Coordinates of C-alpha atoms in Angstrom, one line a residue:
M27 CA -3.0 -35.0 6.9
Q28 CA -2.9 -37.2 3.6
E29 CA -6.8 -36.5 3.3
E30 CA -6.0 -32.6 3.8
F31 CA -3.3 -32.6 1.9
D32 CA -4.9 -34.8 -1.5
N33 CA -8.2 -32.3 -1.1
L34 CA -5.1 -29.7 -1.3
V35 CA -4.0 -31.2 -4.6
D36 CA -7.2 -31.6 -5.4
K37 CA -8.0 -27.5 -4.4
I38 CA -4.6 -26.3 -6.7
V39 CA -5.9 -28.4 -9.5
R40 CA -8.6 -26.8 -10.0
H41 CA -7.5 -23.4 -10.1
L42 CA -5.6 -24.2 -12.0
E43 CA -8.3 -25.7 -14.4
F44 CA -10.1 -22.5 -14.5
I45 CA -6.7 -20.5 -15.1
Y46 CA -5.1 -22.2 -18.2
A47 CA -9.4 -23.1 -19.8
E48 CA -8.1 -21.0 -22.8
V49 CA -4.6 -22.6 -23.0
E50 CA -2.3 -25.7 -24.8
L51 CA -0.4 -26.6 -21.9
E52 CA 2.4 -29.2 -22.8
K53 CA 1.7 -30.5 -18.8
D54 CA -1.6 -31.9 -16.5
Y55 CA -3.0 -29.9 -14.6
L56 CA -1.5 -32.9 -11.9
T57 CA 1.8 -32.5 -12.4
V58 CA 2.2 -28.3 -12.6
A59 CA 0.4 -28.4 -8.7
K60 CA 3.2 -31.4 -7.3
E61 CA 5.8 -28.7 -8.6
L62 CA 4.1 -26.0 -6.8
L63 CA 3.4 -27.6 -4.5
D64 CA 7.4 -28.7 -4.5
A65 CA 8.2 -25.2 -5.0
M66 CA 6.4 -24.1 -1.7
R67 CA 8.1 -27.2 0.2
L68 CA 4.5 -28.3 0.8
T69 CA 3.6 -32.3 2.7
P70 CA 1.3 -33.9 4.5
V71 CA 3.9 -33.4 7.4
N72 CA 4.8 -29.3 7.7
M73 CA 1.2 -28.3 5.7
Q74 CA -0.9 -26.2 8.1
T75 CA -4.3 -25.8 8.4
P76 CA -5.9 -22.6 7.4
T77 CA -9.3 -21.4 9.0
P78 CA -11.8 -19.6 7.0
H79 CA -13.0 -16.0 8.2
S80 CA -10.2 -15.3 11.3
N81 CA -8.6 -11.7 11.4
L82 CA -4.5 -12.4 11.6
W83 CA -4.7 -8.6 12.7
D84 CA -5.7 -6.2 15.9
E85 CA -5.9 -2.3 16.9
K86 CA -2.2 -2.7 18.0
D87 CA -1.4 -2.8 14.0
V88 CA 1.0 -0.6 12.6
V89 CA 2.6 -0.7 8.9
L90 CA 4.8 2.6 8.8
I91 CA 6.1 1.8 4.8
T92 CA 10.1 2.9 3.9
Y93 CA 12.3 2.3 1.9
G94 CA 15.4 0.2 2.6
D95 CA 18.3 3.1 1.8
S96 CA 15.0 6.2 3.1
V97 CA 16.9 7.3 6.4
Y98 CA 20.9 6.3 5.8
E99 CA 25.1 6.8 6.4
P100 CA 26.9 9.5 4.6
A101 CA 30.6 8.1 3.5
P102 CA 33.1 7.9 6.3
E103 CA 35.7 10.8 5.6
L104 CA 38.7 7.6 6.2
V105 CA 38.4 5.5 2.5
E106 CA 39.8 2.0 5.3
A107 CA 36.3 2.5 6.9
P108 CA 33.0 0.6 6.0
L109 CA 29.7 2.3 4.3
R110 CA 27.0 1.1 7.2
P111 CA 24.9 -0.8 4.9
P112 CA 21.4 0.9 4.8
L113 CA 19.3 -1.9 6.1
K114 CA 21.4 -1.7 9.2
T115 CA 20.3 2.1 9.5
L116 CA 17.2 1.5 8.9
S117 CA 17.3 -0.9 12.6
S118 CA 18.1 2.0 14.1
F119 CA 16.6 4.4 13.1
L120 CA 13.1 2.0 13.9
H121 CA 14.6 0.9 17.2
K122 CA 15.0 4.4 18.3
Y123 CA 11.8 6.6 16.9
C124 CA 9.1 4.3 16.1
I125 CA 9.8 0.7 18.9
N126 CA 6.0 1.5 20.7
A127 CA 4.7 2.9 17.5
I128 CA 4.1 0.8 14.9
S129 CA 3.9 -2.8 14.8
H130 CA 5.3 -4.0 10.9
V131 CA 7.5 -2.5 8.6
H132 CA 7.3 -2.3 5.1
V133 CA 10.4 -2.7 2.9
L134 CA 10.1 -1.8 -0.6
P135 CA 12.0 -3.5 -3.3
F136 CA 15.6 -4.3 -1.4
F137 CA 16.7 -6.9 -4.6
P138 CA 19.0 -5.3 -7.2
Y139 CA 17.8 -2.8 -9.5
S140 CA 17.4 -0.9 -13.4
S141 CA 15.1 1.4 -12.3
D142 CA 11.9 3.0 -10.7
D143 CA 13.0 2.8 -7.7
G144 CA 13.1 -0.7 -6.9
F145 CA 10.7 -2.1 -9.3
S146 CA 12.5 -2.9 -12.0
V147 CA 13.7 -6.1 -10.3
I148 CA 16.9 -7.7 -11.4
D149 CA 17.2 -10.2 -9.5
Y150 CA 14.6 -11.6 -7.0
S151 CA 16.9 -13.6 -5.2
T152 CA 19.1 -11.5 -3.4
V153 CA 19.3 -7.9 -1.7
N154 CA 21.0 -5.0 -3.3
Q155 CA 24.5 -5.4 -2.1
G156 CA 24.0 -1.4 -1.3
L157 CA 20.9 -1.8 1.1
G158 CA 22.6 -4.9 3.0
D159 CA 22.5 -8.3 2.5
W160 CA 20.0 -11.1 4.1
S161 CA 21.8 -10.8 7.0
H162 CA 19.8 -7.4 7.8
I163 CA 16.6 -8.5 6.0
E164 CA 16.0 -11.0 8.7
S165 CA 17.1 -8.8 11.8
I166 CA 14.5 -6.1 10.6
S167 CA 12.1 -9.3 10.8
S168 CA 13.6 -10.0 13.5
D169 CA 11.7 -7.2 15.8
F170 CA 8.7 -5.8 13.6
G171 CA 6.5 -7.2 10.8
L172 CA 7.7 -7.7 7.5
M173 CA 6.0 -6.2 4.4
A174 CA 7.9 -7.4 1.7
D175 CA 6.3 -6.1 -2.0
L176 CA 6.2 -9.2 -4.9
V177 CA 6.7 -7.2 -7.9
I178 CA 4.7 -10.5 -9.8
N179 CA 4.1 -8.4 -12.9
H180 CA 6.9 -7.5 -14.3
C181 CA 11.0 -7.4 -14.6
S182 CA 13.8 -5.3 -15.3
S183 CA 15.1 -5.9 -18.6
R184 CA 18.3 -6.6 -17.5
S185 CA 17.4 -9.3 -15.0
A186 CA 18.8 -13.1 -16.7
W187 CA 15.8 -14.2 -17.6
F188 CA 14.7 -11.7 -20.7
Q189 CA 18.5 -11.3 -21.4
Q190 CA 18.0 -15.7 -21.8
F191 CA 15.3 -14.7 -23.5
I192 CA 16.7 -12.0 -26.6
N193 CA 19.4 -15.2 -26.9
D194 CA 16.6 -17.9 -27.0
Q195 CA 17.7 -19.8 -23.7
P196 CA 16.0 -21.4 -21.7
P197 CA 14.1 -21.0 -19.5
G198 CA 13.8 -17.1 -20.2
N199 CA 12.9 -17.8 -23.8
K200 CA 9.5 -18.2 -22.9
Y201 CA 8.9 -16.1 -19.9
F202 CA 7.5 -13.1 -21.5
Y203 CA 4.1 -11.9 -23.5
T204 CA 5.0 -11.0 -26.7
A205 CA 2.3 -9.3 -28.8
S206 CA 2.0 -7.3 -32.5
P207 CA 2.0 -3.9 -33.7
D208 CA -0.6 -5.3 -35.8
E209 CA -2.9 -6.2 -33.4
D210 CA -5.8 -4.3 -33.1
L211 CA -4.3 -3.4 -28.6
S212 CA -6.7 -0.1 -27.9
M213 CA -8.3 -1.4 -25.1
V214 CA -6.2 -1.9 -23.2
T215 CA -5.6 0.1 -19.9
R216 CA -2.4 1.8 -19.6
P217 CA -1.8 3.7 -16.6
R218 CA 1.5 5.3 -18.3
T219 CA 2.3 7.1 -21.8
S220 CA 4.7 4.8 -23.1
P221 CA 4.6 3.0 -26.0
L222 CA 3.0 -0.4 -24.8
L223 CA 5.4 -2.7 -27.0
R224 CA 8.5 -2.5 -26.7
E225 CA 10.2 -4.1 -29.7
T226 CA 13.8 -6.6 -29.1
K227 CA 15.7 -8.7 -31.4
T228 CA 15.8 -12.1 -30.9
P229 CA 18.3 -14.8 -32.9
D230 CA 14.7 -15.9 -34.7
D231 CA 13.3 -12.8 -35.5
V232 CA 11.9 -8.9 -33.5
K233 CA 9.7 -10.1 -31.0
H234 CA 7.5 -7.2 -29.4
V235 CA 6.9 -7.4 -25.9
W236 CA 4.2 -5.8 -24.0
C237 CA 5.9 -3.4 -21.1
T238 CA 2.8 -2.1 -18.5
F239 CA 4.7 0.9 -17.2
S240 CA 8.4 1.4 -18.8
H241 CA 10.2 -0.1 -21.5
D242 CA 12.8 -1.7 -18.3
Q243 CA 9.8 -3.4 -17.1
V244 CA 9.2 -6.0 -19.4
D245 CA 6.2 -7.6 -17.7
F246 CA 5.7 -12.0 -17.4
D247 CA 3.8 -14.2 -20.0
F248 CA 1.4 -16.2 -16.4
S249 CA 0.1 -18.2 -19.7
N250 CA 3.7 -20.9 -19.1
P251 CA 3.1 -22.2 -16.1
D252 CA 6.8 -21.8 -15.1
V253 CA 6.1 -18.3 -14.3
L254 CA 4.2 -19.4 -12.1
V255 CA 6.4 -22.2 -10.4
A256 CA 9.5 -18.9 -10.7
F257 CA 7.1 -16.9 -8.3
A258 CA 6.2 -19.8 -5.5
K259 CA 10.1 -20.4 -4.8
I260 CA 10.5 -16.7 -4.9
I261 CA 7.7 -16.4 -2.4
R262 CA 8.7 -18.8 -0.1
L263 CA 11.9 -17.7 0.2
Y264 CA 10.8 -14.9 1.2
M265 CA 8.2 -16.1 3.6
D266 CA 12.0 -18.3 4.9
K267 CA 13.4 -14.5 5.5
G268 CA 10.5 -14.1 8.5
T269 CA 7.6 -11.9 4.9
K270 CA 5.1 -11.5 7.2
I271 CA 3.1 -9.5 4.6
F272 CA 3.1 -9.5 0.9
R273 CA 2.6 -6.6 -0.7
F274 CA 1.1 -8.1 -4.9
D275 CA 2.6 -5.0 -7.1
A276 CA 0.5 -4.4 -9.9
I277 CA -1.8 -7.8 -9.4
A278 CA -4.7 -5.8 -12.0
F279 CA -2.4 -5.8 -14.5
L280 CA -1.1 -10.3 -14.2
W281 CA -2.9 -11.7 -16.9
K282 CA -3.6 -10.3 -21.0
K283 CA -5.2 -11.2 -22.9
L284 CA -6.0 -9.6 -26.7
N285 CA -9.3 -8.3 -27.3
T286 CA -9.5 -7.6 -23.6
S287 CA -8.6 -3.6 -20.9
C288 CA -5.7 -6.9 -19.9
I289 CA -6.7 -6.0 -16.0
N290 CA -8.6 -7.2 -13.8
L291 CA -9.5 -10.2 -15.5
P292 CA -11.6 -13.8 -14.3
E293 CA -6.9 -15.3 -14.8
T294 CA -5.5 -12.2 -12.4
H295 CA -8.3 -13.0 -9.5
E296 CA -8.3 -16.5 -9.7
A297 CA -4.4 -16.6 -10.0
V298 CA -4.2 -14.7 -6.2
R299 CA -6.5 -17.4 -5.1
L300 CA -4.0 -20.3 -6.1
L301 CA -1.6 -17.2 -4.3
R302 CA -3.3 -17.8 -1.3
T303 CA -3.7 -20.7 -1.3
L304 CA -0.3 -21.9 -1.5
I305 CA -0.2 -19.0 1.1
E306 CA -1.4 -20.4 4.0
Y307 CA -1.0 -23.7 4.1
A308 CA 2.8 -22.8 4.7
D309 CA 2.2 -20.5 6.9
N310 CA -1.5 -20.3 8.0
K311 CA -0.8 -16.2 9.7
V312 CA 0.6 -15.2 6.8
L313 CA -0.4 -12.4 4.4
I314 CA -1.5 -11.1 1.1
I315 CA -2.0 -7.3 0.1
T316 CA -2.9 -6.4 -3.2
E317 CA -1.7 -3.1 -4.4
T318 CA -4.7 -2.5 -7.4
N319 CA -4.8 1.9 -8.4
I320 CA -7.8 1.6 -9.8
P321 CA -11.4 3.3 -9.7
N322 CA -12.7 1.7 -5.7
R323 CA -14.9 -0.1 -7.7
E324 CA -12.9 -2.3 -9.5
N325 CA -10.7 -2.5 -6.1
L326 CA -12.7 -3.4 -3.6
T327 CA -13.3 -7.3 -5.8
Y328 CA -10.6 -7.7 -4.9
F329 CA -11.3 -9.5 -1.6
G330 CA -13.1 -12.1 -3.3
N331 CA -15.1 -14.2 -0.4
A332 CA -12.5 -13.6 1.5
N333 CA -10.6 -15.5 -0.1
E334 CA -8.2 -13.4 -1.9
A335 CA -6.5 -10.5 -0.7
H336 CA -6.8 -10.9 3.5
G337 CA -6.0 -7.4 2.6
I338 CA -6.1 -4.0 0.3
Y339 CA -5.3 -1.1 -0.5
N340 CA -7.6 1.5 0.1
F341 CA -6.5 4.2 -3.3
S342 CA -9.6 6.6 -2.7
L343 CA -9.0 8.0 0.7
P344 CA -6.1 9.7 0.0
P345 CA -8.0 12.0 -3.2
L346 CA -10.4 12.4 -1.3
L347 CA -9.3 13.2 2.3
V348 CA -6.7 15.4 0.9
N349 CA -9.6 17.3 -1.6
T350 CA -11.7 17.8 1.6
L351 CA -9.0 19.8 3.4
L352 CA -7.8 22.0 0.7
T353 CA -12.2 22.2 0.2
G354 CA -12.7 23.0 3.9
N355 CA -15.9 20.0 2.8
C356 CA -16.0 16.8 3.4
T357 CA -19.0 16.4 1.4
Y358 CA -17.7 13.8 -1.4
L359 CA -15.1 11.7 1.4
K360 CA -18.5 11.9 3.1
N361 CA -19.8 10.0 0.9
W362 CA -17.9 7.7 0.3
M363 CA -17.2 6.6 3.3
M364 CA -21.3 6.0 3.4
S365 CA -20.3 3.4 0.3
M366 CA -17.6 1.6 1.7
P367 CA -19.1 -1.9 3.0
P368 CA -17.8 -3.2 5.8
A369 CA -14.4 -5.8 5.6
Q370 CA -16.0 -9.4 6.7
N371 CA -14.1 -11.2 9.4
G372 CA -10.5 -12.4 7.8
T373 CA -10.4 -9.2 4.9
F374 CA -8.9 -5.8 6.1
Y375 CA -8.3 -1.8 4.0
F376 CA -5.5 -0.9 4.2
N377 CA -5.7 3.0 4.9
F378 CA -2.6 5.4 4.4
I379 CA -3.0 9.4 2.8
A380 CA 0.8 8.7 1.9
S381 CA 3.8 6.5 0.4
H382 CA 6.5 5.9 -2.3
D383 CA 4.5 6.2 -5.4
G384 CA 2.0 10.2 -6.3
I385 CA -1.3 10.3 -5.1
G386 CA -3.4 8.7 -7.5
L387 CA -6.4 9.9 -9.3
R388 CA -7.8 6.9 -11.3
P389 CA -9.3 6.0 -7.9
A390 CA -11.1 8.9 -7.7
E391 CA -12.9 8.5 -10.9
G392 CA -16.5 8.6 -10.0
L393 CA -16.1 9.9 -6.6
L394 CA -15.1 13.5 -6.9
D395 CA -15.9 15.1 -10.4
E396 CA -14.0 16.6 -13.9
S397 CA -13.9 20.6 -11.7
E398 CA -13.5 18.7 -8.7
I399 CA -10.2 16.5 -9.9
R400 CA -8.7 20.2 -12.0
Q401 CA -9.1 22.7 -9.5
L402 CA -7.5 19.8 -6.9
T403 CA -4.9 19.2 -9.8
D404 CA -4.4 23.0 -9.6
C405 CA -4.0 23.5 -6.1
V406 CA -1.1 21.2 -6.0
L407 CA 0.3 22.6 -8.7
D408 CA 0.6 25.9 -7.2
F409 CA 2.1 24.1 -3.9
G410 CA 4.8 23.2 -5.9
G411 CA 4.2 19.7 -7.1
K412 CA 3.7 17.9 -10.3
I413 CA 1.5 16.6 -12.4
S414 CA 2.1 12.6 -13.7
W415 CA -0.8 11.5 -17.1
R416 CA -1.7 8.3 -18.7
T417 CA -2.9 7.8 -22.8
L418 CA -6.7 6.8 -22.5
P419 CA -7.9 4.3 -25.4
D420 CA -7.9 7.3 -27.8
G421 CA -5.2 9.0 -27.5
T422 CA -5.7 11.7 -24.9
Q423 CA -3.8 12.1 -22.3
K424 CA -5.5 12.1 -18.7
P425 CA -4.2 13.5 -14.8
Y426 CA -3.1 9.4 -13.0
E427 CA -2.0 10.9 -10.0
M428 CA -0.2 14.3 -7.8
N429 CA 3.1 13.9 -7.1
I430 CA 4.2 15.3 -4.0
A431 CA 4.8 15.5 -0.6
L432 CA 1.5 15.2 1.6
I433 CA 3.3 17.8 3.8
D434 CA 3.1 20.9 0.6
A435 CA 0.0 19.2 -0.1
L436 CA -1.8 20.4 2.9
K437 CA 0.4 23.6 3.2
G438 CA -2.7 26.3 2.4
T439 CA -6.4 25.3 0.3
I440 CA -7.6 26.2 -2.7
H441 CA -7.6 29.9 -0.4
G442 CA -4.0 30.0 -0.7
E443 CA -1.3 29.3 1.7
D444 CA -1.4 29.8 5.2
E445 CA -0.2 29.4 8.8
W446 CA -2.2 26.4 9.1
Q447 CA 0.2 24.2 7.7
L448 CA 1.0 21.2 10.5
E449 CA -2.5 20.9 12.2
R450 CA -4.0 20.2 8.6
F451 CA -1.7 17.3 8.3
I452 CA -2.1 16.6 11.4
C453 CA -5.7 16.2 10.9
A454 CA -5.1 14.4 8.2
H455 CA -3.4 11.7 9.6
A456 CA -5.3 11.6 12.4
I457 CA -8.6 11.1 10.4
M458 CA -7.2 7.7 8.9
F459 CA -5.9 6.9 11.8
G460 CA -8.8 5.9 13.0
L461 CA -11.2 4.3 10.4
E462 CA -11.4 1.0 10.0
G463 CA -8.4 -0.5 8.4
I464 CA -5.3 -1.0 9.3
P465 CA -3.2 2.3 9.2
G466 CA 0.7 2.8 6.6
L467 CA 2.3 5.0 7.8
Y468 CA 4.9 6.7 5.2
I469 CA 8.3 7.7 6.2
H470 CA 8.2 11.1 5.0
S471 CA 5.4 11.4 6.5
L472 CA 6.3 10.7 9.9
L473 CA 9.6 13.5 9.3
G474 CA 7.5 15.6 8.2
T475 CA 10.0 16.0 4.8
T476 CA 9.3 18.4 2.1
N477 CA 9.4 18.3 -1.9
D478 CA 12.5 17.0 -2.9
Y479 CA 13.3 18.7 -5.8
E480 CA 16.8 17.8 -6.3
R481 CA 16.3 14.2 -6.5
V482 CA 13.0 14.5 -9.3
S483 CA 16.1 16.5 -11.0
N484 CA 19.0 13.4 -10.8
T485 CA 16.0 10.6 -11.4
G486 CA 13.8 12.9 -14.3
Q487 CA 11.0 10.7 -12.5
N488 CA 8.4 13.7 -11.5
R489 CA 7.6 10.1 -7.9
G490 CA 11.2 11.6 -7.0
I491 CA 9.1 15.3 -5.8
N492 CA 8.4 12.4 -1.9
R493 CA 11.8 10.1 -2.2
H494 CA 14.6 12.1 0.3
R495 CA 16.5 9.6 1.2
W496 CA 18.0 11.3 4.8
E497 CA 21.4 11.5 6.1
Y498 CA 20.9 9.7 9.8
P499 CA 23.2 12.0 11.2
L500 CA 20.9 15.2 9.6
L501 CA 17.5 13.5 10.9
K502 CA 18.7 12.7 13.6
S503 CA 20.0 16.3 14.6
A504 CA 16.5 18.5 12.8
L505 CA 14.4 14.9 15.3
D506 CA 15.6 16.6 18.2
N507 CA 15.6 19.5 17.6
V508 CA 12.6 20.9 19.3
N509 CA 12.5 23.9 17.3
T510 CA 12.0 22.2 13.8
I511 CA 8.7 21.0 11.9
H512 CA 10.4 17.2 12.3
H513 CA 10.5 17.1 15.4
R514 CA 6.9 18.3 16.4
V515 CA 5.4 15.9 13.1
L516 CA 7.0 13.7 14.8
T517 CA 5.8 14.0 18.3
K518 CA 2.6 14.8 17.5
L519 CA 1.8 11.7 14.9
T520 CA 3.4 8.9 17.3
Q521 CA 1.0 10.4 20.1
L522 CA -1.6 10.0 18.4
L523 CA -0.4 6.3 17.1
H524 CA 0.6 5.4 20.7
L525 CA -3.3 6.2 21.8
R526 CA -4.6 4.2 18.3
R527 CA -2.6 1.3 19.3
A528 CA -4.0 1.4 23.2
Q529 CA -8.3 1.6 21.8
R530 CA -10.2 -1.7 20.8
A531 CA -13.0 0.2 19.0
F532 CA -9.6 0.7 16.6
H533 CA -9.2 -3.3 16.0
P534 CA -9.1 -3.0 12.5
N535 CA -13.0 -4.6 11.8
A536 CA -14.7 -3.2 14.6
I537 CA -18.2 -1.2 13.8
Q538 CA -17.8 2.1 12.1
F539 CA -21.3 3.4 11.4
T540 CA -20.2 7.6 9.6
L541 CA -21.6 10.8 11.4
Q542 CA -24.1 13.5 9.6
L543 CA -22.0 16.4 10.9
G544 CA -22.7 19.6 8.1
E545 CA -19.5 19.7 4.9
K546 CA -16.7 21.2 7.7
V547 CA -17.2 18.8 10.5
F548 CA -16.0 15.2 9.3
G549 CA -17.2 12.2 12.4
Y550 CA -17.6 8.0 12.4
W551 CA -17.8 6.5 15.4
R552 CA -16.1 3.8 16.2
Q553 CA -17.4 0.3 18.6
S554 CA -15.5 -2.2 19.8
L555 CA -16.4 -5.9 18.6
D556 CA -16.7 -6.6 22.5
R557 CA -18.8 -3.5 21.9
K558 CA -17.8 -1.8 25.5
Q559 CA -16.0 0.9 24.7
S560 CA -17.5 3.8 21.8
I561 CA -15.6 6.3 19.9
F562 CA -16.7 9.3 18.7
C563 CA -13.5 10.3 15.9
I564 CA -15.0 13.9 14.7
S565 CA -12.9 16.9 12.9
N566 CA -12.8 20.0 12.4
I567 CA -12.0 20.4 7.7
T568 CA -11.8 24.1 8.0
T569 CA -9.4 27.0 9.8
E570 CA -12.7 28.7 10.7
E571 CA -13.1 27.1 15.0
I572 CA -16.2 25.2 15.0
A573 CA -19.1 24.8 16.4
I574 CA -21.0 21.6 16.2
N575 CA -24.3 20.8 19.1
L576 CA -22.6 17.8 21.1
S577 CA -27.1 16.5 20.7
D578 CA -26.5 15.4 17.0
I579 CA -23.4 13.0 19.2
N580 CA -26.1 11.7 21.3
L581 CA -22.6 10.7 23.9
I582 CA -25.0 7.8 26.4
G583 CA -25.9 10.2 29.1
T584 CA -24.5 6.3 31.7
D585 CA -21.3 7.0 30.2
D586 CA -18.2 8.7 31.9
W587 CA -16.3 10.3 27.9
I588 CA -12.9 12.3 27.2
D589 CA -11.8 12.9 24.4
L590 CA -8.8 10.7 24.6
I591 CA -6.3 13.2 21.8
T592 CA -6.5 15.8 25.1
Q593 CA -8.1 13.9 27.6
E594 CA -10.3 16.7 29.0
T595 CA -13.8 15.2 30.1
V596 CA -16.6 15.8 27.8
S597 CA -19.6 16.4 30.0
V598 CA -23.1 15.5 28.8
D599 CA -24.9 18.1 29.9
Q600 CA -22.4 20.5 27.3
V601 CA -24.7 22.4 24.6
C602 CA -22.3 22.1 22.1
L603 CA -18.9 20.7 21.7
N604 CA -15.7 23.6 20.1
L605 CA -13.7 23.0 17.4
Q606 CA -10.6 24.6 16.9
P607 CA -9.4 25.1 13.3
Y608 CA -8.6 20.9 12.2
Q609 CA -8.7 19.7 15.5
T610 CA -9.5 16.4 16.7
M611 CA -11.1 14.4 18.8
W612 CA -11.3 11.3 19.7
I613 CA -13.6 10.9 22.6
S614 CA -14.0 8.1 24.3
N615 CA -16.1 6.3 26.9
V616 CA -12.7 4.2 27.8
F617 CA -10.0 6.0 28.4
E618 CA -6.4 3.0 27.9
K619 CA -3.4 4.9 28.2
K620 CA -0.9 2.1 26.8
S621 CA -0.2 -0.2 23.8
A622 CA 1.2 -3.8 24.4

């Protein structure tokens, strides 16, 4: 084990040599490497050995995305009665409604924060008292795989570290990136319209702190390796509390270098590789998913050579799939699908169509033309949504994301609202659930939650429209009432998930091939890794009944075929299949009824 540990030390040193090649350090690389190992408690006797290109997941893996207080108990009538911690209420909800539908829970930032609904972290080491404490996090992680955010690019301006910066006290006085307003910063990629630099008074002088997202979110300076060591300690803490998947928030902006775009820099990629090394040698079953809301080609680079992220957010899927269902034309979605490389073993796509953020438009750049994006944003505005903007280097503004509850985004088409909202919404998820990769399902999609305009008004943030907080008694009443859209959505989505989790052909790395069924029918074929199960996933993405020739699917005549969703037999002797508006069929030669 000592020899393997020595090799690990050498590997970490090589990572550091690359990251800090242009930085004059006060410490040598070996010293920093040992500090990182100590932070992760890695020694020759407790390290694990990762196996390259291993698939540590299967078709049963489904992630539910939620805030710690998306479901909460109202204040008790009696003053002396204690308020139930929302994390405990969330656990009750998960066990009552999700136990056989999901495997993991992504609890969005559950730390003390000052803005951005958790992504402006004040203290990385404690749980927000308004949600609960570490025991409640550990309770969830004991029953479900826990996915947690590593908000690594920035922290709150109210954090102890930034207060140390303001007062020129260690260690925070060297933790944050600064630049002169006289520098040419025109090349910097901006995801927001706010000024990049924040003027901050310190005992010596006025400094200008780099703020990629907002002036309450101050960016770390990773050219100081002490910051890297501090985050290694945070990672170790989260692993101790049961974290199985790390979501690296805004990781693309990690490294800054003047006269560059300051996004996706080589040092950032190497930092991801270094953190991957530390994590997998501490626990070879803990995963990394990078959150990089950027154009598709750039996003794919975070796989590295299966040595960076295990999974990447499939950010192009939401705008393309919504566009498909609003226009009744799957050309753009189909072209993108055919261009996507299969995720090699040891990596996976993290598929989603709604999240706590809006539907990003940057990932659609180069995939949808300007007129398509304009038509899409106009339609979302018509359905009660909002549009958020970013500033380009020339000072002009461009749509950055669409803010709307997914069920409201699909209440009609480009021709206006219609009666197919529920069917269209379920169709979107049926398409997503079957795709190569692991599905991530936002809690408000599972619940059929609509636009929350009151939260937008109260927070002043467009993203609040899709961040509703449900009183649990009201939610239970809605979910248990068969006449509500919330009950119908929950029932249909959980039925699809139960089916999905039982099918070997829906393994995240199973073969996928895009079918050519015209503009109005979107289809793809999945085949299990053992090649025993095939599933043809076919969806009518229009308001019309459509007949497709069975010969276009090419079912093997020696097999018996069944639509997994309706459990109806599909005969190879049929001339055509009739699909109702927004109907999806999962036509399989093997019918598995239960997931493990």
